[in-house]
């Protein structure tokens, strides 16, 4: 419940008041708002009497401007309140304060403190303020706490730097800078939180990892004109990635469990900043044998990357790297999982009832993410969608803000094989890459013995990483051709070394069987004249010259 009011001159609101009926028990929270719903200050009523006027004082007096509408309200947890219907059909004027007539006496049904914007019958709910025009804050404003703390060595590289003040200050007076080790200013924006009396500096992009930064706050002035005595300066060092949700020292409540069937288990997570997932981690109990395959999925089940764990230890944290780091977007939900062929997994029942936060990564709380701690019974890697009791199955990722790869793509297989002979005239050529490449960068050519380019149609399958070249016409018989793949570039700008190979097509006259072939039974006698033969077909139009 609340009251709209104005003041005839600028001043300060130091407290909220309300009249309490004897039946109004529970917790009461007072709030001062702008007319548009901006929260200016809040306090909790304590040491209340059983009835009558109650008051709570703000931590710092809140400046208000003359002839500007504000709203004073309080939240009653048990829903009790006094009321005088029709009171605000006329203005309530007690100089220098005024309760305007009309849509005054405001309320909102809500389980927690909320800006009240409904009215009924111009009812007065008996909410008031303590106002003064000559309040002067004691002393000058100063910084009382900072985040990251001074000297921190594992600070988030994407979180804001925060300076908390002992009182409210004029936001436009704050000078807040952040500088790197070379003294260069970091680009960012400064904001003011009037509820916590804190200034925030938000970098425009993620800070460099493992780097010492120096923050400085100066110039802050309160509404009475008192200024800070001098600049407040502190330094901190950002963390270094790869980063994970759980440290390597973390262990599950149940290191090994099994339901007797192959299973996929996983975790939903988000990152605070854009970056790259280079691999999947999982905690292995000593009984969790068999093959393990790690996967990264979108929230809707699109497979982004997959790799098989190798060189595992008998127990503890295991990690596998994808062929290339996979880019992920800040604030977007992904699923990391692994498939256990033997059905073994680790679990902490209820481990994801609450979010697990280790900036810049967050394992989402089950109740706010559609269920977390996901699984699926399957013998092959499968997107896990089932949940049970918010179980943490101890699946994690390796995350970084930079791709961290300089290895160029290469070819792992070619068809026809290098130096192959007897190749069919209508064969398609294929080239398999070691990692995902950008299709637009691939140059795949085929040339004949005269170095003339053979017209052909190109294709690329990003899932299998296979490029295909299909000649538009049959290749010449008994001829040597040279295939070349070049220019292929991965998602991080690494370009392959060109690779060429040759092959020779089959020559004619041609037969189904070579001269070296022999029958299983060389002589069969039925004692009657007989005609024997074989059905055959040709891949191309041609002439049969004999039998």
JSON list of N, CA and C in Angstrom, two decimals, residues 294-325:
[
{"chain": "A", "resi": 294, "resn": "UNK", "atom": "N", "xyz": [32.08, -38.01, -25.02]},
{"chain": "A", "resi": 294, "resn": "UNK", "atom": "CA", "xyz": [31.59, -36.71, -24.58]},
{"chain": "A", "resi": 294, "resn": "UNK", "atom": "C", "xyz": [30.95, -35.93, -25.72]},
{"chain": "A", "resi": 295, "resn": "UNK", "atom": "N", "xyz": [29.89, -35.16, -25.40]},
{"chain": "A", "resi": 295, "resn": "UNK", "atom": "CA", "xyz": [29.17, -34.39, -26.42]},
{"chain": "A", "resi": 295, "resn": "UNK", "atom": "C", "xyz": [28.80, -33.02, -25.87]},
{"chain": "A", "resi": 296, "resn": "UNK", "atom": "N", "xyz": [28.68, -32.05, -26.78]},
{"chain": "A", "resi": 296, "resn": "UNK", "atom": "CA", "xyz": [28.15, -30.73, -26.46]},
{"chain": "A", "resi": 296, "resn": "UNK", "atom": "C", "xyz": [26.95, -30.49, -27.35]},
{"chain": "A", "resi": 297, "resn": "UNK", "atom": "N", "xyz": [25.82, -30.05, -26.75]},
{"chain": "A", "resi": 297, "resn": "UNK", "atom": "CA", "xyz": [24.56, -29.87, -27.47]},
{"chain": "A", "resi": 297, "resn": "UNK", "atom": "C", "xyz": [24.01, -28.47, -27.22]},
{"chain": "A", "resi": 298, "resn": "UNK", "atom": "N", "xyz": [23.18, -28.01, -28.16]},
{"chain": "A", "resi": 298, "resn": "UNK", "atom": "CA", "xyz": [22.35, -26.84, -27.86]},
{"chain": "A", "resi": 298, "resn": "UNK", "atom": "C", "xyz": [21.24, -27.28, -26.93]},
{"chain": "A", "resi": 299, "resn": "UNK", "atom": "N", "xyz": [20.49, -26.31, -26.39]},
{"chain": "A", "resi": 299, "resn": "UNK", "atom": "CA", "xyz": [19.40, -26.64, -25.47]},
{"chain": "A", "resi": 299, "resn": "UNK", "atom": "C", "xyz": [18.29, -27.42, -26.17]},
{"chain": "A", "resi": 300, "resn": "UNK", "atom": "N", "xyz": [18.21, -27.31, -27.50]},
{"chain": "A", "resi": 300, "resn": "UNK", "atom": "CA", "xyz": [17.18, -28.02, -28.25]},
{"chain": "A", "resi": 300, "resn": "UNK", "atom": "C", "xyz": [17.65, -29.36, -28.78]},
{"chain": "A", "resi": 301, "resn": "UNK", "atom": "N", "xyz": [18.92, -29.72, -28.53]},
{"chain": "A", "resi": 301, "resn": "UNK", "atom": "CA", "xyz": [19.38, -31.04, -28.92]},
{"chain": "A", "resi": 301, "resn": "UNK", "atom": "C", "xyz": [20.24, -31.11, -30.16]},
{"chain": "A", "resi": 302, "resn": "UNK", "atom": "N", "xyz": [20.66, -29.97, -30.71]},
{"chain": "A", "resi": 302, "resn": "UNK", "atom": "CA", "xyz": [21.56, -30.00, -31.86]},
{"chain": "A", "resi": 302, "resn": "UNK", "atom": "C", "xyz": [22.97, -30.33, -31.40]},
{"chain": "A", "resi": 303, "resn": "UNK", "atom": "N", "xyz": [23.57, -31.34, -32.00]},
{"chain": "A", "resi": 303, "resn": "UNK", "atom": "CA", "xyz": [24.92, -31.75, -31.63]},
{"chain": "A", "resi": 303, "resn": "UNK", "atom": "C", "xyz": [25.93, -30.75, -32.17]},
{"chain": "A", "resi": 304, "resn": "UNK", "atom": "N", "xyz": [26.77, -30.20, -31.28]},
{"chain": "A", "resi": 304, "resn": "UNK", "atom": "CA", "xyz": [27.78, -29.22, -31.67]},
{"chain": "A", "resi": 304, "resn": "UNK", "atom": "C", "xyz": [29.17, -29.83, -31.76]},
{"chain": "A", "resi": 305, "resn": "UNK", "atom": "N", "xyz": [29.42, -30.86, -30.98]},
{"chain": "A", "resi": 305, "resn": "UNK", "atom": "CA", "xyz": [30.74, -31.48, -30.99]},
{"chain": "A", "resi": 305, "resn": "UNK", "atom": "C", "xyz": [30.73, -32.78, -30.21]},
{"chain": "A", "resi": 306, "resn": "UNK", "atom": "N", "xyz": [31.66, -33.68, -30.56]},
{"chain": "A", "resi": 306, "resn": "UNK", "atom": "CA", "xyz": [31.70, -34.99, -29.92]},
{"chain": "A", "resi": 306, "resn": "UNK", "atom": "C", "xyz": [33.12, -35.54, -29.97]},
{"chain": "A", "resi": 307, "resn": "UNK", "atom": "N", "xyz": [33.51, -36.25, -28.93]},
{"chain": "A", "resi": 307, "resn": "UNK", "atom": "CA", "xyz": [34.85, -36.84, -28.88]},
{"chain": "A", "resi": 307, "resn": "UNK", "atom": "C", "xyz": [34.84, -38.01, -27.91]},
{"chain": "A", "resi": 308, "resn": "UNK", "atom": "N", "xyz": [35.70, -39.00, -28.18]},
{"chain": "A", "resi": 308, "resn": "UNK", "atom": "CA", "xyz": [35.81, -40.19, -27.35]},
{"chain": "A", "resi": 308, "resn": "UNK", "atom": "C", "xyz": [36.95, -40.03, -26.35]},
{"chain": "A", "resi": 309, "resn": "UNK", "atom": "N", "xyz": [36.68, -40.33, -25.09]},
{"chain": "A", "resi": 309, "resn": "UNK", "atom": "CA", "xyz": [37.70, -40.24, -24.05]},
{"chain": "A", "resi": 309, "resn": "UNK", "atom": "C", "xyz": [38.75, -41.34, -24.25]},
{"chain": "A", "resi": 310, "resn": "UNK", "atom": "N", "xyz": [40.01, -40.96, -24.12]},
{"chain": "A", "resi": 310, "resn": "UNK", "atom": "CA", "xyz": [41.11, -41.92, -24.21]},
{"chain": "A", "resi": 310, "resn": "UNK", "atom": "C", "xyz": [42.05, -41.71, -23.04]},
{"chain": "A", "resi": 311, "resn": "UNK", "atom": "N", "xyz": [42.90, -42.70, -22.81]},
{"chain": "A", "resi": 311, "resn": "UNK", "atom": "CA", "xyz": [43.91, -42.62, -21.74]},
{"chain": "A", "resi": 311, "resn": "UNK", "atom": "C", "xyz": [43.29, -42.26, -20.39]},
{"chain": "A", "resi": 312, "resn": "UNK", "atom": "N", "xyz": [42.14, -42.85, -20.10]},
{"chain": "A", "resi": 312, "resn": "UNK", "atom": "CA", "xyz": [41.48, -42.57, -18.83]},
{"chain": "A", "resi": 312, "resn": "UNK", "atom": "C", "xyz": [42.26, -43.17, -17.66]},
{"chain": "A", "resi": 313, "resn": "UNK", "atom": "N", "xyz": [42.13, -42.52, -16.50]},
{"chain": "A", "resi": 313, "resn": "UNK", "atom": "CA", "xyz": [42.63, -43.10, -15.26]},
{"chain": "A", "resi": 313, "resn": "UNK", "atom": "C", "xyz": [41.53, -43.97, -14.66]},
{"chain": "A", "resi": 314, "resn": "UNK", "atom": "N", "xyz": [41.88, -44.73, -13.63]},
{"chain": "A", "resi": 314, "resn": "UNK", "atom": "CA", "xyz": [40.91, -45.66, -13.04]},
{"chain": "A", "resi": 314, "resn": "UNK", "atom": "C", "xyz": [39.76, -44.91, -12.37]},
{"chain": "A", "resi": 315, "resn": "UNK", "atom": "N", "xyz": [40.03, -43.72, -11.87]},
{"chain": "A", "resi": 315, "resn": "UNK", "atom": "CA", "xyz": [38.99, -42.92, -11.22]},
{"chain": "A", "resi": 315, "resn": "UNK", "atom": "C", "xyz": [39.43, -41.47, -11.21]},
{"chain": "A", "resi": 316, "resn": "UNK", "atom": "N", "xyz": [38.49, -40.59, -10.84]},
{"chain": "A", "resi": 316, "resn": "UNK", "atom": "CA", "xyz": [38.79, -39.16, -10.80]},
{"chain": "A", "resi": 316, "resn": "UNK", "atom": "C", "xyz": [38.29, -38.45, -12.05]},
{"chain": "A", "resi": 317, "resn": "UNK", "atom": "N", "xyz": [38.66, -37.18, -12.17]},
{"chain": "A", "resi": 317, "resn": "UNK", "atom": "CA", "xyz": [38.20, -36.37, -13.29]},
{"chain": "A", "resi": 317, "resn": "UNK", "atom": "C", "xyz": [38.89, -36.79, -14.59]},
{"chain": "A", "resi": 318, "resn": "UNK", "atom": "N", "xyz": [38.08, -36.96, -15.65]},
{"chain": "A", "resi": 318, "resn": "UNK", "atom": "CA", "xyz": [38.57, -37.29, -16.98]},
{"chain": "A", "resi": 318, "resn": "UNK", "atom": "C", "xyz": [38.22, -36.13, -17.91]},
{"chain": "A", "resi": 319, "resn": "UNK", "atom": "N", "xyz": [39.01, -35.92, -18.94]},
{"chain": "A", "resi": 319, "resn": "UNK", "atom": "CA", "xyz": [38.74, -34.82, -19.88]},
{"chain": "A", "resi": 319, "resn": "UNK", "atom": "C", "xyz": [39.11, -35.24, -21.29]},
{"chain": "A", "resi": 320, "resn": "UNK", "atom": "N", "xyz": [38.28, -34.83, -22.25]},
{"chain": "A", "resi": 320, "resn": "UNK", "atom": "CA", "xyz": [38.56, -35.07, -23.66]},
{"chain": "A", "resi": 320, "resn": "UNK", "atom": "C", "xyz": [38.41, -33.75, -24.41]},
{"chain": "A", "resi": 321, "resn": "UNK", "atom": "N", "xyz": [39.23, -33.55, -25.42]},
{"chain": "A", "resi": 321, "resn": "UNK", "atom": "CA", "xyz": [39.19, -32.31, -26.21]},
{"chain": "A", "resi": 321, "resn": "UNK", "atom": "C", "xyz": [38.49, -32.57, -27.54]},
{"chain": "A", "resi": 322, "resn": "UNK", "atom": "N", "xyz": [37.69, -31.60, -27.97]},
{"chain": "A", "resi": 322, "resn": "UNK", "atom": "CA", "xyz": [37.10, -31.66, -29.31]},
{"chain": "A", "resi": 322, "resn": "UNK", "atom": "C", "xyz": [38.19, -31.38, -30.35]},
{"chain": "A", "resi": 323, "resn": "UNK", "atom": "N", "xyz": [37.93, -31.76, -31.59]},
{"chain": "A", "resi": 323, "resn": "UNK", "atom": "CA", "xyz": [38.91, -31.49, -32.64]},
{"chain": "A", "resi": 323, "resn": "UNK", "atom": "C", "xyz": [39.15, -30.00, -32.80]},
{"chain": "A", "resi": 324, "resn": "UNK", "atom": "N", "xyz": [38.15, -29.20, -32.51]},
{"chain": "A", "resi": 324, "resn": "UNK", "atom": "CA", "xyz": [38.27, -27.74, -32.50]},
{"chain": "A", "resi": 324, "resn": "UNK", "atom": "C", "xyz": [37.44, -27.20, -31.34]},
{"chain": "A", "resi": 325, "resn": "UNK", "atom": "N", "xyz": [37.90, -26.14, -30.67]},
{"chain": "A", "resi": 325, "resn": "UNK", "atom": "CA", "xyz": [37.04, -25.48, -29.67]},
{"chain": "A", "resi": 325, "resn": "UNK", "atom": "C", "xyz": [35.73, -25.02, -30.32]}
]
